[in-house]
């Protein structure tokens, strides 16, 4: 055994428990192979020009993309103020005062996901961006043409003409979505887990590293896999023990396949500490409770309080540590929300 | 909680252990989503004609493809006699009396793997088939031309001309490999786990189903994932606790990347009960020992004897239950080996 490991054998009620001080190099190798760092750029970003990204950023905060001028993308997926790309509401309030059924997913790292929305019904960021603007319980613009006209009234035509040079009709709904997607591809978190992977032993505490191992050893990594710790596959919510909310049929609504009932995209755990409340319906307020419920529902496993607290400690190392400067926040009505 | 579950709360040394009778429908849903059945056909099989497959089967047993006429593909990857597509040797004996460093992997289901060989150095079955024939410690034919000439002497020219109709030179080394690959694409196991997935409650015992859950809950499914329970990715052998055999550098020899030292393809666990001894060097004779060592090396986890025995029970449900008729076995010198 590695000399760096301190072995403490404790006899508890006839069961031998072995507490091993964490071998940081071993965990680093494990973590690099099992999960790995977040890639430096998102798929498709190679086509994004600075001008397109800047237009997308402006549109991300553009309240003219809602029926009454009160909401922008940022209203529900907040990137200002160090929020985790969400509004921290169980479900979000639309312009007409009603709420949808699902918790707003974070926009951070979203472009790395296999598909968009909880049920994967949009293939990419641009396809996703087209949804909420027209959704009657969200931004509630009646149709694409109205959305485009609203932007024309705000004087966007020149800007679109510059960015989509040579196109016969630069200001289209497709191009709005394209620009928003380009901006969203710049939203990549930076965290201590990746610093640790890069070789910085001080980036994570012993407890957090132990928590990573508990996370893997408990079976969590079967679904929360890859660099995002999720976002790569679909899974039934309540796989072993049913989830209490049986109202939302998940991906079944997209595929019409009975096997997809209660199936949702496995959410990424990067920056999860910032995105409470949890689950597709936002029903769980605390991360401890979310971890314990997940282990029970998905793995049929009752985690001890100690295991839950180790895993939650580890998840803290996935919290975004960088801040961004938000240029266009003050241009829209969502300020002060 | 599901009424079918019998909950027994047992207090052991202050720790509450909950024994739950297995909910078969819940485990079926879990198993279908996490692993799923083996696909009915292998990638590339749609191009394989019956004549090509039959030629491949003949070549699979053809001892003229070894330097001294003593060995065929089947010598090390035995599909006769209900063996699991291996020779059950730690490492295999070549025609010149020497042994390689690695355990012969099973030919069953091989075409579903992400790549071939323990280190993934061959992209597909045909590329793999070209290796051992010319490997000096295996079949040891000096070069491709000699292999082709050996087959000409055995009268294969007419057969190749029929199968590769229209080609200027039908009997080539490439076509030999192509035919062997086509035959190997027919080698797909049938097991009780897949019967259970298909709806047969009696196909697996309670212990085996419990074992499947223990397998997932212990973190094994992080690497042994997908329909093959492996074969889809590469992983370092000795991820947390080093493997004692440090001689074989694994995939490093293929990529020359230091991060690939001791990295091997994760083996499939389908039919694993038939393919002892275990690990890339065949160092471990028993499945119990292999499971315990894997949990310790890859997950840093000391499984209890009970957990090991549950997991091994589950692996029994992955054992191939069908038999094939071997047409060409008696045509070669390996008979009676």
XYZ file of C-alpha atoms in Angstrom:
674
model
C 0.000 0.000 0.000
C 1.094 3.539 -0.702
C 3.156 4.900 2.177
C 1.151 8.141 2.052
C -1.911 6.344 3.266
C -2.691 6.347 6.934
C -4.801 3.379 7.831
C -7.050 3.543 10.844
C -8.871 0.333 11.618
C -11.917 0.894 13.753
C -14.057 -1.923 15.048
C -17.702 -0.868 15.214
C -20.240 -3.447 16.311
C -18.258 -6.302 14.812
C -17.822 -4.508 11.463
C -14.314 -3.423 10.510
C -14.260 0.017 8.971
C -11.059 1.202 7.355
C -10.516 4.938 7.151
C -7.833 5.765 4.611
C -6.301 9.211 4.204
C -6.868 10.269 0.604
C -4.068 9.616 -1.875
C -4.398 12.782 -3.958
C -2.525 11.481 -6.964
C -4.651 8.369 -7.077
C -7.875 10.372 -6.885
C -6.581 12.763 -9.541
C -5.916 9.884 -11.931
C -9.338 8.444 -11.172
C -11.080 11.790 -11.599
C -9.260 12.584 -14.845
C -10.223 9.250 -16.369
C -13.752 9.031 -15.010
C -14.797 12.626 -15.505
C -12.066 14.936 -16.724
C -12.020 18.735 -16.954
C -14.614 20.821 -18.777
C -13.408 21.318 -22.366
C -12.067 24.779 -23.203
C -14.590 25.399 -25.974
C -18.061 24.200 -26.821
C -19.019 22.252 -29.938
C -19.777 24.730 -32.723
C -17.926 27.656 -31.108
C -15.339 27.660 -33.898
C -17.908 29.383 -36.145
C -18.798 32.093 -33.631
C -17.395 35.543 -34.414
C -16.967 38.257 -31.746
C -19.650 40.328 -33.471
C -22.125 37.423 -33.450
C -21.385 36.700 -29.782
C -21.835 40.347 -28.847
C -25.172 40.523 -30.643
C -26.188 37.335 -28.851
C -25.253 38.818 -25.493
C -27.362 41.902 -26.216
C -30.317 39.705 -27.237
C -29.887 37.538 -24.130
C -30.840 40.606 -22.071
C -33.397 41.957 -24.548
C -36.807 42.326 -22.933
C -38.373 43.203 -26.305
C -38.361 39.428 -26.804
C -41.242 39.081 -24.332
C -44.898 39.930 -24.883
C -45.008 42.847 -22.429
C -41.346 43.887 -22.462
C -40.754 42.619 -18.939
C -38.602 39.533 -19.511
C -35.444 38.443 -21.260
C -33.575 35.108 -21.392
C -31.748 36.344 -18.310
C -34.955 36.621 -16.289
C -35.089 32.855 -15.760
C -31.480 31.953 -16.606
C -29.664 34.617 -14.629
C -25.983 35.068 -15.262
C -25.683 38.371 -13.386
C -24.875 38.603 -9.715
C -23.052 35.299 -9.509
C -26.242 33.285 -9.808
C -25.801 29.895 -11.368
C -27.579 30.658 -14.608
C -30.969 30.122 -13.000
C -33.603 32.126 -11.112
C -33.593 29.920 -7.991
C -37.341 29.506 -8.270
C -38.985 26.073 -8.210
C -40.674 27.000 -11.478
C -40.437 30.361 -13.213
C -43.048 33.055 -13.457
C -43.987 33.926 -17.026
C -45.057 37.357 -18.290
C -48.714 36.487 -17.882
C -48.351 35.494 -14.259
C -48.482 31.751 -14.753
C -45.735 29.199 -14.073
C -44.547 26.235 -16.127
C -44.128 22.730 -14.723
C -40.361 22.582 -14.762
C -37.417 24.145 -13.019
C -35.348 26.490 -15.242
C -32.125 24.659 -16.116
C -28.855 26.541 -15.898
C -27.519 28.187 -19.037
C -23.930 27.655 -17.850
C -22.252 24.808 -19.752
C -25.586 24.054 -21.442
C -23.994 23.788 -24.882
C -22.041 20.736 -23.744
C -25.237 18.799 -23.104
C -26.411 16.055 -25.430
C -29.584 18.093 -26.074
C -31.522 20.976 -24.510
C -34.449 21.170 -22.073
C -35.149 18.607 -19.338
C -36.676 16.324 -21.942
C -34.071 16.922 -24.680
C -36.649 18.220 -27.154
C -34.241 20.779 -28.695
C -31.084 19.555 -30.370
C -28.914 22.573 -29.617
C -28.729 26.018 -28.021
C -30.184 27.874 -31.001
C -33.133 25.474 -31.184
C -33.657 25.914 -27.437
C -33.578 29.709 -27.627
C -36.580 29.708 -29.954
C -38.803 27.977 -27.434
C -39.351 30.238 -24.399
C -39.847 33.420 -26.441
C -42.993 31.974 -28.004
C -44.085 29.784 -25.078
C -47.419 31.185 -23.761
C -46.472 30.558 -20.120
C -43.012 32.065 -20.560
C -42.207 35.128 -22.655
C -45.464 34.702 -24.607
C -44.656 36.530 -27.839
C -47.491 35.376 -30.145
C -45.328 34.402 -33.131
C -41.891 34.655 -34.762
C -42.902 37.619 -36.889
C -43.906 39.636 -33.822
C -40.595 38.844 -32.150
C -38.724 40.070 -35.229
C -40.883 43.212 -35.443
C -40.264 43.972 -31.773
C -36.528 43.910 -32.490
C -36.969 46.114 -35.549
C -38.755 48.652 -33.357
C -35.780 48.570 -31.019
C -33.524 49.456 -33.950
C -31.757 46.125 -34.354
C -31.848 46.062 -38.156
C -28.484 47.756 -38.679
C -26.783 45.496 -36.145
C -28.141 42.318 -37.766
C -27.155 43.617 -41.208
C -23.579 44.069 -39.997
C -23.361 40.666 -38.318
C -25.168 38.672 -41.008
C -23.525 40.540 -43.877
C -24.599 39.408 -47.332
C -27.817 37.760 -46.220
C -30.930 38.949 -48.054
C -32.867 39.214 -44.795
C -30.495 39.525 -41.862
C -33.030 40.042 -39.072
C -34.863 36.719 -38.897
C -36.025 34.620 -35.980
C -33.443 31.964 -36.952
C -30.653 34.520 -36.743
C -31.894 35.746 -33.356
C -31.578 32.183 -32.049
C -28.221 31.712 -33.757
C -26.768 34.787 -32.053
C -28.135 33.840 -28.633
C -26.667 30.341 -29.044
C -23.273 31.826 -29.962
C -23.251 33.934 -26.796
C -24.327 30.982 -24.673
C -21.398 28.965 -26.005
C -19.133 31.353 -24.096
C -20.750 30.481 -20.766
C -18.373 27.900 -19.308
C -17.810 27.535 -15.572
C -14.425 27.463 -13.842
C -14.105 25.451 -10.639
C -11.757 23.986 -8.052
C -12.315 20.417 -9.234
C -10.704 21.297 -12.568
C -7.907 23.150 -10.751
C -7.281 19.990 -8.763
C -7.265 17.926 -11.970
C -4.717 20.325 -13.436
C -2.341 19.495 -10.602
C -3.162 21.894 -7.772
C -3.232 19.729 -4.632
C -4.545 22.599 -2.533
C -7.585 23.180 -4.752
C -9.730 20.603 -2.959
C -9.923 19.591 0.692
C -9.458 16.036 1.954
C -13.189 15.882 2.716
C -14.089 16.972 -0.804
C -11.767 14.378 -2.314
C -13.174 11.722 -0.012
C -16.585 12.901 -1.126
C -15.637 12.383 -4.763
C -14.747 8.795 -3.983
C -17.984 8.286 -2.060
C -19.814 9.723 -5.059
C -18.181 7.209 -7.407
C -18.384 4.307 -4.971
C -22.073 4.898 -4.394
C -22.883 4.485 -8.076
C -23.734 8.163 -8.744
C -21.190 8.286 -11.581
C -23.109 5.674 -13.564
C -25.355 8.493 -14.758
C -23.536 11.635 -13.631
C -20.647 10.823 -15.921
C -18.268 12.667 -18.247
C -16.785 16.123 -17.777
C -20.130 17.669 -16.852
C -21.105 15.006 -14.306
C -24.294 14.583 -16.310
C -25.910 16.109 -19.358
C -24.905 13.157 -21.525
C -27.841 10.775 -21.214
C -31.489 10.294 -20.279
C -32.658 8.337 -17.269
C -35.909 7.510 -15.562
C -36.573 9.648 -12.500
C -37.479 7.112 -9.808
C -35.688 4.200 -11.391
C -35.834 1.897 -8.358
C -38.138 3.765 -6.030
C -40.774 5.903 -7.714
C -40.717 9.703 -7.554
C -43.747 11.193 -5.880
C -44.526 13.645 -8.678
C -46.101 11.417 -11.332
C -47.654 14.354 -13.164
C -44.752 15.118 -15.509
C -44.172 12.277 -17.998
C -40.838 13.716 -19.160
C -39.404 12.520 -22.434
C -42.509 10.476 -23.222
C -44.047 13.714 -24.498
C -41.208 13.978 -27.031
C -40.861 10.386 -28.224
C -44.316 8.950 -27.442
C -42.459 5.781 -26.386
C -43.937 4.305 -23.169
C -40.390 3.412 -22.040
C -39.696 7.154 -21.847
C -42.290 7.856 -19.158
C -40.697 9.795 -16.279
C -37.437 9.913 -18.237
C -35.449 13.161 -18.123
C -31.993 14.313 -19.127
C -29.535 13.610 -16.309
C -28.671 17.117 -15.081
C -25.059 18.251 -14.903
C -23.692 18.630 -11.383
C -21.220 21.362 -12.322
C -22.189 24.443 -10.323
C -25.062 22.541 -8.710
C -24.562 24.348 -5.390
C -25.769 27.539 -7.084
C -28.858 26.171 -8.777
C -31.276 25.292 -5.984
C -34.041 24.215 -5.833
C -33.523 20.780 -7.360
C -35.097 18.194 -9.655
C -37.051 18.848 -12.849
C -39.924 20.261 -10.803
C -37.767 22.189 -8.358
C -39.439 20.323 -5.494
C -36.372 19.911 -3.283
C -34.794 22.948 -1.661
C -31.593 21.507 -0.226
C -28.687 19.676 -1.819
C -28.435 17.213 1.094
C -32.007 16.181 0.574
C -31.559 16.001 -3.207
C -28.513 13.713 -2.872
C -30.241 11.423 -0.367
C -33.395 11.208 -2.472
C -31.439 10.521 -5.658
C -29.505 7.643 -4.061
C -32.748 6.131 -2.830
C -34.750 6.629 -6.015
C -32.084 5.849 -8.605
C -29.904 3.321 -6.802
C -32.177 1.917 -4.104
C -29.507 2.973 -1.653
C -29.967 4.601 1.747
C -26.919 6.825 2.147
C -25.765 7.553 5.691
C -25.727 11.180 6.834
C -21.944 10.958 6.684
C -22.012 9.815 3.033
C -24.491 12.542 2.067
C -22.371 15.188 3.720
C -19.203 13.937 2.004
C -20.903 13.991 -1.384
C -22.307 17.471 -0.795
C -18.835 18.630 0.277
C -17.462 17.306 -2.991
C -20.175 19.064 -5.010
C -18.928 22.333 -3.499
C -15.748 21.874 -5.521
C -17.851 22.014 -8.702
C -19.042 25.551 -7.888
C -18.201 28.246 -10.422
C -15.485 30.509 -9.024
C -15.212 33.116 -11.738
C -17.294 36.194 -12.341
C -18.304 37.747 -15.632
C -18.966 41.329 -16.501
C -22.507 41.731 -17.715
C -22.581 44.474 -20.333
C -26.233 44.736 -21.269
C -27.994 44.127 -17.985
C -29.074 47.711 -17.489
C -30.633 47.960 -20.906
C -33.671 45.887 -19.994
C -36.643 45.877 -17.684
C -35.451 42.847 -15.737
C -33.099 44.996 -13.684
C -33.929 44.894 -10.017
C -36.093 41.807 -10.384
C -43.255 2.354 -1.013
C -44.242 -0.452 -3.361
C -46.461 -2.949 -1.569
C -44.454 -5.819 -3.100
C -41.451 -4.861 -1.028
C -40.863 -6.606 2.241
C -38.873 -4.387 4.529
C -36.825 -5.940 7.291
C -35.110 -3.472 9.558
C -32.183 -5.000 11.375
C -30.174 -3.128 13.967
C -26.522 -4.141 13.867
C -24.138 -2.341 16.168
C -26.082 0.869 16.006
C -26.249 0.819 12.210
C -29.641 0.282 10.642
C -29.520 -2.088 7.700
C -32.622 -2.402 5.582
C -33.093 -5.627 3.646
C -35.602 -5.157 0.861
C -37.038 -7.960 -1.239
C -36.279 -7.200 -4.867
C -38.946 -5.408 -6.891
C -38.450 -7.172 -10.227
C -40.174 -4.542 -12.326
C -38.085 -1.793 -10.787
C -34.848 -3.691 -11.404
C -35.946 -4.468 -14.960
C -36.510 -0.779 -15.673
C -33.156 0.063 -14.109
C -31.348 -2.669 -16.019
C -32.952 -1.762 -19.339
C -31.956 1.881 -18.965
C -28.515 1.355 -17.487
C -27.386 -1.568 -19.603
C -30.025 -2.951 -21.946
C -29.987 -6.140 -24.008
C -27.257 -7.117 -26.463
C -28.256 -5.789 -29.905
C -29.488 -8.393 -32.397
C -26.798 -7.622 -34.957
C -23.284 -6.215 -34.907
C -22.191 -3.011 -36.635
C -21.212 -3.819 -40.211
C -23.132 -7.117 -40.335
C -25.548 -5.736 -42.929
C -22.811 -6.174 -45.579
C -22.022 -9.787 -44.645
C -23.344 -12.394 -47.086
C -23.892 -16.046 -46.097
C -21.061 -17.073 -48.463
C -18.633 -14.577 -46.881
C -19.596 -15.723 -43.378
C -19.161 -19.379 -44.318
C -15.706 -18.705 -45.771
C -14.844 -16.811 -42.594
C -15.950 -19.724 -40.447
C -13.749 -22.095 -42.448
C -10.785 -19.736 -42.106
C -11.424 -19.351 -38.366
C -10.551 -23.042 -38.013
C -7.840 -23.050 -40.690
C -4.515 -24.208 -39.257
C -2.745 -23.352 -42.532
C -2.792 -19.811 -41.139
C -0.068 -20.755 -38.639
C 3.636 -21.291 -39.317
C 3.629 -25.012 -38.620
C 0.006 -25.880 -39.370
C -0.802 -26.481 -35.714
C -2.964 -23.476 -34.824
C -6.025 -21.605 -35.987
C -7.936 -18.610 -34.591
C -9.938 -21.165 -32.619
C -6.856 -22.427 -30.802
C -6.812 -19.398 -28.501
C -10.374 -18.141 -29.001
C -12.271 -21.420 -28.691
C -15.895 -21.422 -29.678
C -16.233 -25.237 -29.662
C -17.250 -27.252 -26.626
C -19.142 -24.437 -24.946
C -15.981 -22.574 -24.037
C -16.387 -18.840 -23.776
C -14.392 -17.951 -26.872
C -11.101 -18.317 -25.009
C -8.567 -21.025 -24.192
C -8.804 -20.607 -20.407
C -5.039 -20.182 -20.218
C -3.468 -17.222 -18.392
C -1.570 -16.462 -21.601
C -1.666 -18.554 -24.744
C 1.011 -20.846 -26.142
C 2.186 -19.864 -29.632
C 3.374 -22.268 -32.332
C 7.002 -21.759 -31.323
C 6.439 -22.657 -27.685
C 6.506 -19.149 -26.287
C 3.693 -17.210 -24.635
C 2.560 -13.596 -25.041
C 1.990 -11.219 -22.145
C -1.758 -11.017 -22.330
C -4.792 -13.179 -21.733
C -6.682 -14.105 -24.933
C -9.872 -12.040 -24.985
C -13.120 -13.739 -25.916
C -14.246 -13.616 -29.525
C -17.909 -13.671 -28.441
C -19.526 -10.227 -28.806
C -16.104 -8.809 -29.725
C -17.483 -6.884 -32.680
C -19.566 -4.740 -30.316
C -16.435 -3.412 -28.606
C -15.164 0.105 -29.240
C -11.931 -1.409 -30.608
C -10.057 -4.711 -30.537
C -7.269 -6.120 -28.344
C -6.770 -5.231 -24.669
C -5.118 -1.972 -25.752
C -7.539 -1.150 -28.566
C -4.811 -1.108 -31.214
C -7.079 -2.547 -33.919
C -10.154 -0.608 -34.974
C -12.316 -3.591 -35.912
C -12.542 -7.364 -36.209
C -10.878 -7.555 -39.626
C -7.961 -5.417 -38.444
C -7.651 -7.626 -35.363
C -7.665 -10.848 -37.386
C -4.542 -9.760 -39.247
C -2.481 -9.514 -36.059
C -2.096 -12.977 -34.491
C -1.418 -14.779 -37.804
C 1.798 -12.794 -38.266
C 2.677 -12.329 -34.580
C 5.938 -14.238 -33.941
C 4.774 -15.449 -30.511
C 1.372 -16.496 -31.825
C 0.735 -18.157 -35.196
C 4.091 -16.868 -36.500
C 3.510 -16.870 -40.248
C 6.450 -14.761 -41.529
C 4.455 -12.434 -43.774
C 1.131 -11.815 -45.518
C 2.301 -13.385 -48.763
C 3.161 -16.650 -47.028
C -0.258 -16.718 -45.360
C -1.933 -16.249 -48.746
C 0.273 -18.928 -50.345
C -0.540 -21.372 -47.539
C -4.225 -20.913 -48.357
C -3.554 -21.371 -52.089
C -1.889 -24.678 -51.294
C -4.988 -25.703 -49.403
C -7.044 -25.021 -52.515
C -8.848 -21.866 -51.343
C -8.536 -19.977 -54.643
C -11.845 -21.145 -56.107
C -13.706 -20.384 -52.896
C -12.298 -16.843 -52.670
C -13.060 -16.281 -56.372
C -16.702 -17.207 -55.725
C -17.065 -15.063 -52.631
C -15.125 -12.042 -53.911
C -16.581 -12.235 -57.393
C -15.320 -9.604 -59.774
C -12.206 -8.713 -57.816
C -8.959 -8.910 -59.809
C -7.212 -10.776 -57.024
C -9.770 -12.432 -54.754
C -7.380 -14.278 -52.432
C -5.630 -11.489 -50.548
C -4.685 -11.086 -46.904
C -7.225 -8.272 -46.620
C -9.983 -10.552 -47.848
C -8.923 -13.297 -45.423
C -9.370 -10.819 -42.573
C -12.623 -9.532 -44.036
C -14.131 -13.017 -44.112
C -12.986 -13.887 -40.584
C -14.470 -10.614 -39.342
C -17.782 -11.416 -41.052
C -17.964 -14.793 -39.331
C -17.058 -13.260 -35.985
C -19.935 -10.803 -36.331
C -22.269 -13.798 -35.955
C -20.860 -14.683 -32.531
C -23.373 -13.108 -30.153
C -24.149 -14.591 -26.760
C -27.631 -15.318 -25.406
C -28.167 -15.119 -21.671
C -30.667 -15.054 -18.836
C -30.118 -11.380 -18.087
C -31.515 -10.494 -21.517
C -34.377 -12.969 -21.002
C -35.170 -11.163 -17.772
C -35.030 -7.795 -19.558
C -37.448 -9.141 -22.160
C -40.005 -9.761 -19.407
C -39.296 -13.257 -18.071
C -39.449 -12.907 -14.282
C -38.209 -16.450 -13.766
C -35.020 -15.911 -15.803
C -33.041 -14.574 -12.849
C -33.086 -15.464 -9.167
C -33.671 -12.956 -6.366
C -29.998 -13.261 -5.420
C -28.883 -12.501 -8.953
C -31.154 -9.473 -9.135
C -29.923 -8.291 -5.748
C -26.425 -8.833 -7.126
C -27.167 -6.592 -10.082
C -28.166 -3.829 -7.691
C -25.065 -4.373 -5.581
C -23.032 -4.192 -8.798
C -24.565 -0.824 -9.714
C -24.546 0.514 -6.157
C -20.874 -0.333 -5.731
C -19.865 1.806 -8.694
C -18.925 -1.101 -11.026
C -21.303 0.218 -13.693
C -19.310 3.429 -14.037
C -16.955 1.514 -16.330
C -18.802 -1.742 -16.981
C -21.564 0.133 -18.753
C -23.754 -0.323 -21.799
C -25.222 -3.536 -23.177
C -21.917 -5.387 -22.923
C -21.134 -4.313 -19.362
C -17.819 -3.032 -20.702
C -16.010 -2.899 -24.018
C -16.947 0.748 -24.520
C -14.068 2.654 -22.918
C -10.494 2.558 -21.655
C -9.520 2.782 -18.000
C -6.384 2.612 -15.920
C -5.882 -0.762 -14.258
C -5.151 0.109 -10.628
C -6.916 3.471 -10.689
C -6.969 4.006 -6.913
C -4.772 1.208 -5.655
C -2.012 0.117 -8.020
C -2.039 -3.261 -9.753
C 0.920 -5.426 -8.823
C 1.885 -6.226 -12.426
C 3.606 -3.027 -13.566
C 5.287 -4.709 -16.509
C 2.536 -4.180 -19.073
C 2.068 -0.484 -19.910
C -1.157 -1.140 -21.804
C -2.429 1.526 -24.151
C 0.683 3.662 -23.673
C 2.345 1.431 -26.267
C -0.341 2.474 -28.770
C -0.656 6.193 -28.069
C 2.714 7.025 -26.483
C 0.765 9.288 -24.142
C 2.018 9.011 -20.524
C -1.592 9.281 -19.312
C -2.243 5.927 -21.019
C 0.197 3.966 -18.862
C -1.540 0.893 -17.408
C -4.661 1.795 -19.337
C -6.623 -1.055 -20.945
C -9.976 -1.517 -22.574
C -12.618 -2.246 -19.932
C -13.505 -5.890 -20.621
C -17.101 -6.921 -21.220
C -18.656 -8.943 -18.418
C -21.029 -10.827 -20.716
C -20.145 -14.526 -20.412
C -17.393 -13.679 -17.914
C -18.057 -16.871 -15.925
C -16.702 -18.866 -18.881
C -13.534 -16.895 -19.505
C -11.288 -17.510 -16.496
C -8.553 -16.695 -15.695
C -9.060 -12.938 -15.394
C -7.378 -9.580 -16.023
C -5.230 -8.632 -19.010
C -2.469 -10.904 -17.767
C -4.721 -13.766 -16.684
C -3.251 -13.533 -13.190
C -6.445 -14.200 -11.237
C -8.079 -17.624 -11.404
C -11.376 -17.015 -9.652
C -14.213 -14.600 -10.308
C -14.670 -13.873 -6.580
C -11.080 -12.763 -6.322
C -11.311 -10.762 -9.555
C -14.405 -8.876 -8.325
C -12.857 -8.127 -4.923
C -9.581 -6.941 -6.465
C -11.369 -4.772 -9.025
C -13.440 -3.014 -6.340
C -10.291 -2.344 -4.356
C -8.102 -1.240 -7.252
C -10.636 0.751 -9.285
C -12.953 2.096 -6.599
C -10.869 1.968 -3.435
C -13.650 -0.095 -1.969
C -13.364 -3.192 0.233
C -16.397 -5.266 -0.667
C -17.757 -7.609 1.989
C -17.812 -11.345 1.205
C -21.572 -11.015 0.968
C -21.308 -8.251 -1.639
C -18.744 -10.191 -3.675
C -20.903 -13.279 -3.644
C -23.987 -11.298 -4.719
C -22.091 -9.718 -7.606
C -20.682 -13.068 -8.707
C -24.180 -14.562 -8.537
C -25.395 -11.776 -10.826
C -22.531 -12.366 -13.281
C -23.808 -15.946 -13.626
C -26.888 -14.517 -15.348
C -24.591 -13.118 -18.080
C -23.395 -16.615 -19.021
C -24.047 -17.707 -22.596
C -26.797 -20.327 -22.626
C -26.892 -21.288 -26.287
C -24.709 -23.733 -28.187
C -23.474 -23.479 -31.733
C -22.699 -26.207 -34.200
C -19.099 -26.005 -35.260
C -18.825 -27.131 -38.874
C -15.140 -26.976 -39.592
C -13.570 -28.036 -36.316
C -12.422 -31.438 -37.560
C -10.665 -30.021 -40.571
C -7.696 -28.687 -38.637
C -4.855 -29.840 -36.438
C -6.170 -28.133 -33.325
C -8.653 -30.964 -32.719
C -8.071 -32.683 -29.425
C -5.915 -29.840 -28.128
